[in-house]
XYZ file of C-alpha atoms in Angstrom:
436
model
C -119.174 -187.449 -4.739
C -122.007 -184.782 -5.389
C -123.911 -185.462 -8.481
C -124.286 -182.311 -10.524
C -127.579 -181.076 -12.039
C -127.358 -180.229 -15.650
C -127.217 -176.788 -15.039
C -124.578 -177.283 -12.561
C -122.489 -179.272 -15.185
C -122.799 -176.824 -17.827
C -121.882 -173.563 -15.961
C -118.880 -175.607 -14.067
C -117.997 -177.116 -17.320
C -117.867 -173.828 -19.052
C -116.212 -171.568 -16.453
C -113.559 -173.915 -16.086
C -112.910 -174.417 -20.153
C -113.428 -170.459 -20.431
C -110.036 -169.502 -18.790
C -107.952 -172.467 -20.566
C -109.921 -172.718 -24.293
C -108.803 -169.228 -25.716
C -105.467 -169.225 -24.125
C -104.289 -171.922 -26.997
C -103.544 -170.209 -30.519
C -106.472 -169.109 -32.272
C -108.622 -170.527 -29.134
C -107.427 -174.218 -30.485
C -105.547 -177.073 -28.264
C -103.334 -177.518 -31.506
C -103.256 -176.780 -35.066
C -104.780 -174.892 -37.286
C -107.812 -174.979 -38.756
C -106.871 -173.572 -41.712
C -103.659 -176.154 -41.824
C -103.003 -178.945 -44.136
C -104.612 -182.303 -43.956
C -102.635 -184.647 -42.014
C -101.346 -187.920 -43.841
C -100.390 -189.311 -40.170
C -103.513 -191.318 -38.727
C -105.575 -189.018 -36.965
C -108.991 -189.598 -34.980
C -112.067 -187.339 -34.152
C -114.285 -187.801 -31.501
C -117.413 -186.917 -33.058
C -120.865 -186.083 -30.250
C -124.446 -186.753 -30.800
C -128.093 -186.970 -29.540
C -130.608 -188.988 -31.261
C -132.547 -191.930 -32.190
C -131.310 -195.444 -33.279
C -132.706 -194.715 -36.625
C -130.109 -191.403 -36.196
C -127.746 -193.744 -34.814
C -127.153 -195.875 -37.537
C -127.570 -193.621 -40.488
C -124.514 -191.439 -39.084
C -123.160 -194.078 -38.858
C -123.175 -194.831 -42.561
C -122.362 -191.202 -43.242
C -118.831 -191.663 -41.093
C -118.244 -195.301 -43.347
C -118.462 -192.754 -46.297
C -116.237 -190.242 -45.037
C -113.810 -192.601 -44.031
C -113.568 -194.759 -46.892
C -112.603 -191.445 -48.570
C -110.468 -190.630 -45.900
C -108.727 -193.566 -44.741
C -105.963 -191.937 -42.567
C -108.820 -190.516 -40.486
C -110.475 -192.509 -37.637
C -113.911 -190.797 -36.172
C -115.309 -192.724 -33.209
C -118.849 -192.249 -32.807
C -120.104 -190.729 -29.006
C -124.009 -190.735 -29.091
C -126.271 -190.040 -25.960
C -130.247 -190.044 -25.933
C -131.081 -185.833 -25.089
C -131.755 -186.315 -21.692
C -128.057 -187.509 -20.543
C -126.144 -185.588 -23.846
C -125.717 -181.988 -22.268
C -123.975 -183.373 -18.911
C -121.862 -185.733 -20.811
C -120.900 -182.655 -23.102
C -120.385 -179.857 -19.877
C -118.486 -183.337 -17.862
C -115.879 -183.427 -21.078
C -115.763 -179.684 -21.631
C -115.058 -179.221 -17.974
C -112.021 -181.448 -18.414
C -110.482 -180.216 -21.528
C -111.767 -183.389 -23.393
C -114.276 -182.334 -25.319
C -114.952 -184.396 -28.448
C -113.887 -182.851 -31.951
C -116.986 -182.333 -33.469
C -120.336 -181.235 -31.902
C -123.954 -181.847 -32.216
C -124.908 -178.221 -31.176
C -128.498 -176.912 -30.124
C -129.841 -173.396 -30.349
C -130.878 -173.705 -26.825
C -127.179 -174.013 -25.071
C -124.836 -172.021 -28.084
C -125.214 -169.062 -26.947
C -123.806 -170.397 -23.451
C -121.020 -172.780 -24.969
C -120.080 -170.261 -27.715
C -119.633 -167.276 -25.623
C -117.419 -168.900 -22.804
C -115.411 -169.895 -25.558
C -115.493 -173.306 -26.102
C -115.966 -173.501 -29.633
C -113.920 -172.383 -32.503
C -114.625 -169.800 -34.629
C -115.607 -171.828 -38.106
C -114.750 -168.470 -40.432
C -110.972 -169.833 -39.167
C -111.597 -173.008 -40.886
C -112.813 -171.673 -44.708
C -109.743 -173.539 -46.365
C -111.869 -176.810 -45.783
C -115.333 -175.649 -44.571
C -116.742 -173.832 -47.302
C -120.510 -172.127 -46.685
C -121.629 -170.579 -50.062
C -124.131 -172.821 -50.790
C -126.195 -171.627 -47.708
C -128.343 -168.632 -47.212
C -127.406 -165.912 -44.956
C -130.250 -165.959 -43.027
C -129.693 -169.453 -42.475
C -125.984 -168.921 -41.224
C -126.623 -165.827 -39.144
C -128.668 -168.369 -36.340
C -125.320 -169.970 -35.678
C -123.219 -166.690 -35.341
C -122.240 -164.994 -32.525
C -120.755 -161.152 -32.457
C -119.691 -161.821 -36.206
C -118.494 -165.044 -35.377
C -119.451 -168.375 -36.922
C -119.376 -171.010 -33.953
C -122.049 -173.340 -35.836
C -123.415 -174.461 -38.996
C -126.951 -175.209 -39.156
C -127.504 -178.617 -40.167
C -131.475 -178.029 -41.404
C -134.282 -176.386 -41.084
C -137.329 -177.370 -39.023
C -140.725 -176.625 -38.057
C -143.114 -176.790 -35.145
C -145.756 -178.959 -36.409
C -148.455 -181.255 -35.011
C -148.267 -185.305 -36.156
C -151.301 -187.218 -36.287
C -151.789 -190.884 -36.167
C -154.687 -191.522 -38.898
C -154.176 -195.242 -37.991
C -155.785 -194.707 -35.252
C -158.173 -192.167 -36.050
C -159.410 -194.744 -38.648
C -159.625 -197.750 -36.082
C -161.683 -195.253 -33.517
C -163.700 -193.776 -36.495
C -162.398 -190.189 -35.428
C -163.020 -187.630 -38.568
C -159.384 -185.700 -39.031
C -159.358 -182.463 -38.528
C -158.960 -179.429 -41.669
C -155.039 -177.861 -40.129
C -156.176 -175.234 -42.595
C -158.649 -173.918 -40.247
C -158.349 -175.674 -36.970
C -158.268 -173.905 -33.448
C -156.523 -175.131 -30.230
C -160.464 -175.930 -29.167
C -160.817 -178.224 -32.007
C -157.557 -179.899 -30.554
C -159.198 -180.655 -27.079
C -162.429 -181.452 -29.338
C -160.992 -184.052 -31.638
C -158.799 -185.570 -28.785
C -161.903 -185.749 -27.021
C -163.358 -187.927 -29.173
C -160.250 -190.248 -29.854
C -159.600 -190.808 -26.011
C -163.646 -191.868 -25.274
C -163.881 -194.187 -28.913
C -160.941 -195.936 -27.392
C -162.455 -196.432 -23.885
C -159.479 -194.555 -22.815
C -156.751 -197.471 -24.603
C -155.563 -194.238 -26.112
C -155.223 -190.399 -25.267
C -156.655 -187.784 -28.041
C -152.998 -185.996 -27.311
C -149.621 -185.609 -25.567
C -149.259 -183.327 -23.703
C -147.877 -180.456 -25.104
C -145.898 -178.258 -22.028
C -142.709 -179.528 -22.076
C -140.331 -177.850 -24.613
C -140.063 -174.334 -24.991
C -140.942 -174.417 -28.506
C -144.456 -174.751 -27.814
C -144.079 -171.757 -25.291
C -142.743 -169.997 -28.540
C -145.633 -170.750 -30.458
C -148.353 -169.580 -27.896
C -146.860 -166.710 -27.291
C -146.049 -165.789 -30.423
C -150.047 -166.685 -32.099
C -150.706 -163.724 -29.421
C -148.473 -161.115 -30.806
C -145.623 -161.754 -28.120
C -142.278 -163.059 -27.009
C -140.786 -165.072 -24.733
C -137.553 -163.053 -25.149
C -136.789 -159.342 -26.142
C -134.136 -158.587 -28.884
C -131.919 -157.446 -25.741
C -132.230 -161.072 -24.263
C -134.937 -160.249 -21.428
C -138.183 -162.485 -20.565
C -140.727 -160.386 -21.984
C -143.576 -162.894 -22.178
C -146.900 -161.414 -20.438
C -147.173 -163.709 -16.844
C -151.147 -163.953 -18.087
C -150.284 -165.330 -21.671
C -147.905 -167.706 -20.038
C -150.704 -169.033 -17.303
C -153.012 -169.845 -20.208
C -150.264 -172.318 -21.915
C -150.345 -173.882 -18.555
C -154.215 -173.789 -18.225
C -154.914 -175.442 -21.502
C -152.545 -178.352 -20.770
C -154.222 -178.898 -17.269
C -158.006 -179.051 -19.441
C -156.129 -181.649 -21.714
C -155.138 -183.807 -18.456
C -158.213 -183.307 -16.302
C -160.568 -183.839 -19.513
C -158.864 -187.005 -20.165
C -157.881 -185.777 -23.360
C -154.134 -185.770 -22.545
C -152.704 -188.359 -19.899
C -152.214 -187.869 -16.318
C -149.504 -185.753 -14.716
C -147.849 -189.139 -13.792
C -147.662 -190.357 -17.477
C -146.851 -187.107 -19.173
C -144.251 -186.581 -16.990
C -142.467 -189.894 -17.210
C -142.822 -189.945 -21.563
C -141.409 -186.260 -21.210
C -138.373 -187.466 -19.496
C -138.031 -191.022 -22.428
C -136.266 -190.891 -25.580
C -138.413 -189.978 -28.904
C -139.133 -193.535 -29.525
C -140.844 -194.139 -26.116
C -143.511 -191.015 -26.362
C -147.004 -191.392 -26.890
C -146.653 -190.704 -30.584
C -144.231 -193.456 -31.251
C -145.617 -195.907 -29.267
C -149.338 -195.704 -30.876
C -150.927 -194.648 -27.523
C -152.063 -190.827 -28.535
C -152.969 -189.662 -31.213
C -151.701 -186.251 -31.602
C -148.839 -184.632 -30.381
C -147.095 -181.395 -30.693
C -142.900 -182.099 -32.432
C -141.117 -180.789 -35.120
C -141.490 -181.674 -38.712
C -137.962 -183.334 -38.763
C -139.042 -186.096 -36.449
C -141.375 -187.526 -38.315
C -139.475 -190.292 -40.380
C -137.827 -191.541 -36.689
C -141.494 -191.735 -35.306
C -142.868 -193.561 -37.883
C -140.231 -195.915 -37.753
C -140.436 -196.461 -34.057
C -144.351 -196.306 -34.818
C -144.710 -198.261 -37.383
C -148.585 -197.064 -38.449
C -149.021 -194.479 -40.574
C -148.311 -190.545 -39.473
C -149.418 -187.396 -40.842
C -147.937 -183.299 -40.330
C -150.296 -181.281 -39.633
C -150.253 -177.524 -39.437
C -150.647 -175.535 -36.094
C -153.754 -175.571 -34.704
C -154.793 -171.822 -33.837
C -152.835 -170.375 -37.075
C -155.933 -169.287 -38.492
C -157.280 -167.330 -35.595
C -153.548 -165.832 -34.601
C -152.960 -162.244 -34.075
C -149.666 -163.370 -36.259
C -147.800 -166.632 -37.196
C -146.501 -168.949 -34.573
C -144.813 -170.803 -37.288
C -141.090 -170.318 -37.557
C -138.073 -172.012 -39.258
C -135.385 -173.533 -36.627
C -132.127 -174.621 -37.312
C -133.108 -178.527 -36.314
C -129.790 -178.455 -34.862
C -125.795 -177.158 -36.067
C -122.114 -179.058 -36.744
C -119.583 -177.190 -34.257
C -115.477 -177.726 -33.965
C -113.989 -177.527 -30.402
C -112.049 -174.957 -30.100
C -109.417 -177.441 -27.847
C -109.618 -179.966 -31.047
C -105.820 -180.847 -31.635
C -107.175 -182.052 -35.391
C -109.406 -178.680 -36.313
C -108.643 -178.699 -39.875
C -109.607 -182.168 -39.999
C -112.967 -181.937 -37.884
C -113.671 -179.252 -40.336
C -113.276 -181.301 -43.764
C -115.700 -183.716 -41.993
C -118.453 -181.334 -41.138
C -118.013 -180.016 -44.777
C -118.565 -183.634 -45.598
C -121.232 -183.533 -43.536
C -122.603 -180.099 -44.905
C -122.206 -179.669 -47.980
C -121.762 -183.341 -49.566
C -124.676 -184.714 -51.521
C -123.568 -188.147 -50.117
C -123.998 -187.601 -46.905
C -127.092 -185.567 -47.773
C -128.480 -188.530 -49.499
C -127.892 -191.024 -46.431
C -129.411 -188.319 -43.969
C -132.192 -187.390 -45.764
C -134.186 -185.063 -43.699
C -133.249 -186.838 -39.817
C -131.424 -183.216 -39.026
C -133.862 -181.295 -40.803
C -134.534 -180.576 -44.168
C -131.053 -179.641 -45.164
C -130.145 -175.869 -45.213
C -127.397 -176.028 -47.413
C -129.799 -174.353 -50.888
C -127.907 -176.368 -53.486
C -127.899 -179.741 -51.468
C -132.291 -178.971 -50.770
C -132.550 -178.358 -54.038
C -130.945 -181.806 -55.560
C -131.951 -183.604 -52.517
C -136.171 -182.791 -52.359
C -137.275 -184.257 -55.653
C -135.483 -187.987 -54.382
C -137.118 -187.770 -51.495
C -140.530 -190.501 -50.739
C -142.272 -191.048 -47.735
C -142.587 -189.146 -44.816
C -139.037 -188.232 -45.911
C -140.866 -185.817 -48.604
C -143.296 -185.572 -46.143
C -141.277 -183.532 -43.674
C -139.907 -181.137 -46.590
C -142.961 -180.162 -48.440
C -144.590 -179.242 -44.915
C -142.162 -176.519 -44.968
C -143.406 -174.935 -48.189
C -146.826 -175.317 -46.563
C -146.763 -172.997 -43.500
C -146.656 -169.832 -43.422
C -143.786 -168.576 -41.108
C -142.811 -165.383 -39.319
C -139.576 -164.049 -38.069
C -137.862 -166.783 -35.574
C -137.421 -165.607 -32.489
C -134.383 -164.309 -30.444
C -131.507 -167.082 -30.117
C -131.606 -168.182 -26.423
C -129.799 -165.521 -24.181
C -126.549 -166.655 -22.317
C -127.823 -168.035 -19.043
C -130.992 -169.391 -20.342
C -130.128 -173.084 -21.745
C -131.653 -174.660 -19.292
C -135.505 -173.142 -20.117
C -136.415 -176.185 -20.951
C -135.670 -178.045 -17.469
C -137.051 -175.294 -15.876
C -140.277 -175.462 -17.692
C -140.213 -178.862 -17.056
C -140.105 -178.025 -13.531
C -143.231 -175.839 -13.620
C -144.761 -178.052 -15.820
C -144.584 -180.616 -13.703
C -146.051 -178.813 -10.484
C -149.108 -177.626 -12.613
C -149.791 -180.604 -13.744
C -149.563 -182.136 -10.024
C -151.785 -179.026 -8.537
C -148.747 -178.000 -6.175
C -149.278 -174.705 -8.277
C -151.568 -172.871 -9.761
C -151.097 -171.674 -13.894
C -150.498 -167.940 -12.416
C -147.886 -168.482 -9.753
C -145.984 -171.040 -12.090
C -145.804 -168.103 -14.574
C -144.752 -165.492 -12.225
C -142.350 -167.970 -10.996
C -141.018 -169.282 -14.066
C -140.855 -166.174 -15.406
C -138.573 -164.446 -12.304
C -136.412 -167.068 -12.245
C -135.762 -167.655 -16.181
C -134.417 -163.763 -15.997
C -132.359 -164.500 -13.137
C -130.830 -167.206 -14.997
C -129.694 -164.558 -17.844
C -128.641 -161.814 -15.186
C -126.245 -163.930 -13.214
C -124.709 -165.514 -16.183
C-alpha cells in the first residue's frame, strides 16, 4: 500500500470530502446546528495536537463539560503535530472526520475552502461570539464565513533559559535593544562556557513564523494580500545564511541535531530538554516548556526589533475550535466549543496552553489569576509592540512549513547554497498556490 506524504493526504483527503461534505443539508452529515440539544446519548469525537501537559488539562476541561452534560460522551483523539495533519486528511478523506477540530492558520484556508468545515454563523443558537473582538474573529473567516474560532492569541517570542545562563556565568541580554548579532554573540558565549555541553541556541529555520518575522523586520512579505509569494529571493537567502553562521559557529547544533529536534514533539527540543539556551517559539509555549524543563524560563522580545525597518511582532491566533461540517451532532459540537470558548471554567483549567484567551471578557477575568509563567506568557503580549499580521496562508500553501523544512534541511547539509534554496523554495511555494 503506498504511504502518502502529508501533502498527499491532505489534498486526497480534501478532494474526496469536497464533492460529498456540501451535498448534506447546510454542508452537515445530519442535523442542524442550530437544532435542539439532544436528550438521547450522543458522543463527539473531539481532535487535538499537543503536549501531555495539553493532554491532560483538556482533559479536565471535557470532565467539566460532561459532568454538566451527562447525556454527552466526547472521546478524546490527540496526536503530537508531526503525525496530527495525516491523521486529520486520512479521516476527512473517509467521511469520518471527528466532531470537533483543533484547527491551524496554516491548513484553514485549505480545509475550509474544500468544504469540510461548517459554517459556525449556522450554529449562533449555541455558539455565541460577542465577547470577542472583530479583529480577532475575522482570522478564522473565510468569504464572510466563520469556519473557526480563535482559541488565543500568541506571539513570536524568544525563551531564554537563565538557569543556565547563571550556571555558565553568561550576562542576559537587554530584548529592549538587542540585535540578531547579539543573538549569535550571547550564544557564543553560552556554547564555549559550557565546553560545548550546551548550544547558545536552536536553531531557528524551521517554522514559517520565523520566515514571517525576518521578512517582515525588513519591510516585506512572505505573501501578497492576493495570496502570491512576494518575499525578495535575497531577503529569504539571508534567513538561511544566518542559521548556517549559528551551526558552523557552534552557536546552534549541527545539521544532524537540528534536524532530528525539528522533527520531536515540544518536550524533546533543545529548550525543554536544558541543552540550549535560547530558542525562537511562541509566547504560549512557555508554561509546557517549563514543565517539560523544569529550570527556570524567561520571554524575551525579538531580537532585531529595535533596528527593524518595521515590527516583526504580530498577534496569531495560537490556534481555532472548528465543527465538521459531516458532524451528525453539530449543535452539540457547538455547545462544547462554546464551553470551550466562552466559559470561564474551562478558561480557568486552560489558562494560557492555547494562547492567551481571545475571548475580551474571559482575558479580562482570567489575567489578574494568573502566576507563573502562566502570567508570564500574557503580560509579554502587552509588552511588544505589534504590526498588522500577515496574510492568512493561501489555499495550496499548508504545507510551507514541510517545505521549508525541506530547504532547511539541504542548507544546513551544504547540498544547497542560501540563494538557490530561496529561488527554489520560493518557485515551488507559488506553484503550490497555483495548482490548488
Amino acid at each position: 500500500m503506498k504511504r502518502f506524504t502529508r501533502r498527499e493526504a491532505l489534498v486526497t483527503g480534501l478532494s474526496l470530502a469536497a464533492g460529498t461534505a456540501l451535498a448534506a443539508c447546510g454542508g452537515s452529515g445530519g442535523g442542524s446546528a442550530n437544532g435542539d440539544i439532544s436528550d438521547e446519548a450522543v458522543t463527539l469525537r473531539f481532535t487535538w495536537w499537543g503536549s501531555d501537559a495539553r493532554h491532560k488539562r483538556t482533559q479536565q476541561v471535557i470532565d467539566a463539560f460532561t459532568k454538566a452534560h451527562p447525556n454527552i460522551t466526547i472521546k478524546g483523539e490527540f496526536k503530537d503535530w508531526n503525525g496530527y495533519w495525516d491523521a486529520l486528511a486520512t479521516t476527512v478523506a473517509a467521511n469520518d472526520a471527528p466532531d470537533i477540530i483543533q484547527m491551524d492558520e496554516l491548513y484553514l484556508a485549505s480545509y475550509a475552502e474544500r468544504g469540510a468545515l461548517l459554517d459556525l454563523k449556522t450554529a449562533d443558537k449555541h455558539l455565541t461570539t460577542a465577547d470577542f473582538d472583530a479583529k480577532a474573529l475575522a482570522t478564522g473567516a473565510i468569504d464572510g464565513k466563520q469556519y473557526a474560532i480563535p482559541t488565543g492569541l500568541a506571539a513570536y517570542s524568544f525563551v531564554v533559559n537563565t538557569d543556565l545562563l547563571d550556571k555558565y556565568k553568561v550576562a542576559a541580554p537587554d530584548d529592549a535593544s538587542w540585535s540578531w548579532d547579539d543573538l549569535k554573540k550571547v550564544a557564543d558565549q553560552v556554547s564555549k562556557a559550557s565546553g560545548g555541553e550546551v548550544t547558545g541556541t536552536q536553531s531557528l529555520g524551521f517554522d514559517i513564523g520565523g520566515v514571517n518575522i525576518w521578512a517582515r523586520q525588513h519591510g516585506a512579505a512572505l505573501y501578497s494580500p492576493e495570496g502570491k509569494v512576494v518575499i525578495p529571493p535575497d531577503l529569504l537567502a539571508s534567513f538561511w545564511q544566518y542559521q548556517v553562521d549559528l551551526a558552523q559557529g557552534g552557536m546552534a547544533p549541527p545539521a544532524s541535531v537540528s534536524v532530528e529536534r525539528a522533527g520531536a514533539a515540544l518536550d524533546q527540543s533543545g529548550t525543554a530538554t536544558n541543552v540550549s539556551a535560547f530558542g525562537s517559539w511562541w509566547n504560549s509555549q512557555l508554561t509546557s516548556l517549563a514543565a517539560a524543563s523544569g529550570q527556570k524560563l524567561k520571554l524575551l522580545k525579538l531580537p532585531g526589533e529595535a533596528q527593524a525597518a518595521s515590527p516583526g511582532a504580530y498577534y496569531k491566533p495560537s490556534m481555532f475550535w472548528s465543527i465538521s461540517s459531516r458532524s451528525k451532532q453539530p449543535a452539540e459540537a457547538a455547545l462544547f466549543i462554546d464551553f470551550l470558548a466562552n466559559s470561564q471554567e474551562a478558561a480557568d483549567i486552560l489558562l494560557t496552553d492555547r494562547g492567551v484567551p481571545a475571548n475580551t471578557k474571559i482575558r479580562s477575568a482570567l489575567v489578574p489569576k494568573l502566576t507563573g509563567n502562566d502570567k508570564a506568557a500574557a503580560e509579554y503580549l502587552d509588552a511588544i509592540k505589534v504590526g498588522d499580521s500577515p496574510r492568512v496562508t493561501p489555499n495550496g500553501a499548508s504545507d510551507v512549513e514541510q517545505i521549508l523544512k525541506r530547504y532547511t534541511e539541504d542548507v544546513l547539509f551544504a547540498r544547497r547554497t542560501p540563494q538557490d534554496a530561496a529561488t527554489g523554495f520560493i518557485k515551488e511555494l507559488q506553484a503550490a498556490i497555483d495548482a490548488a
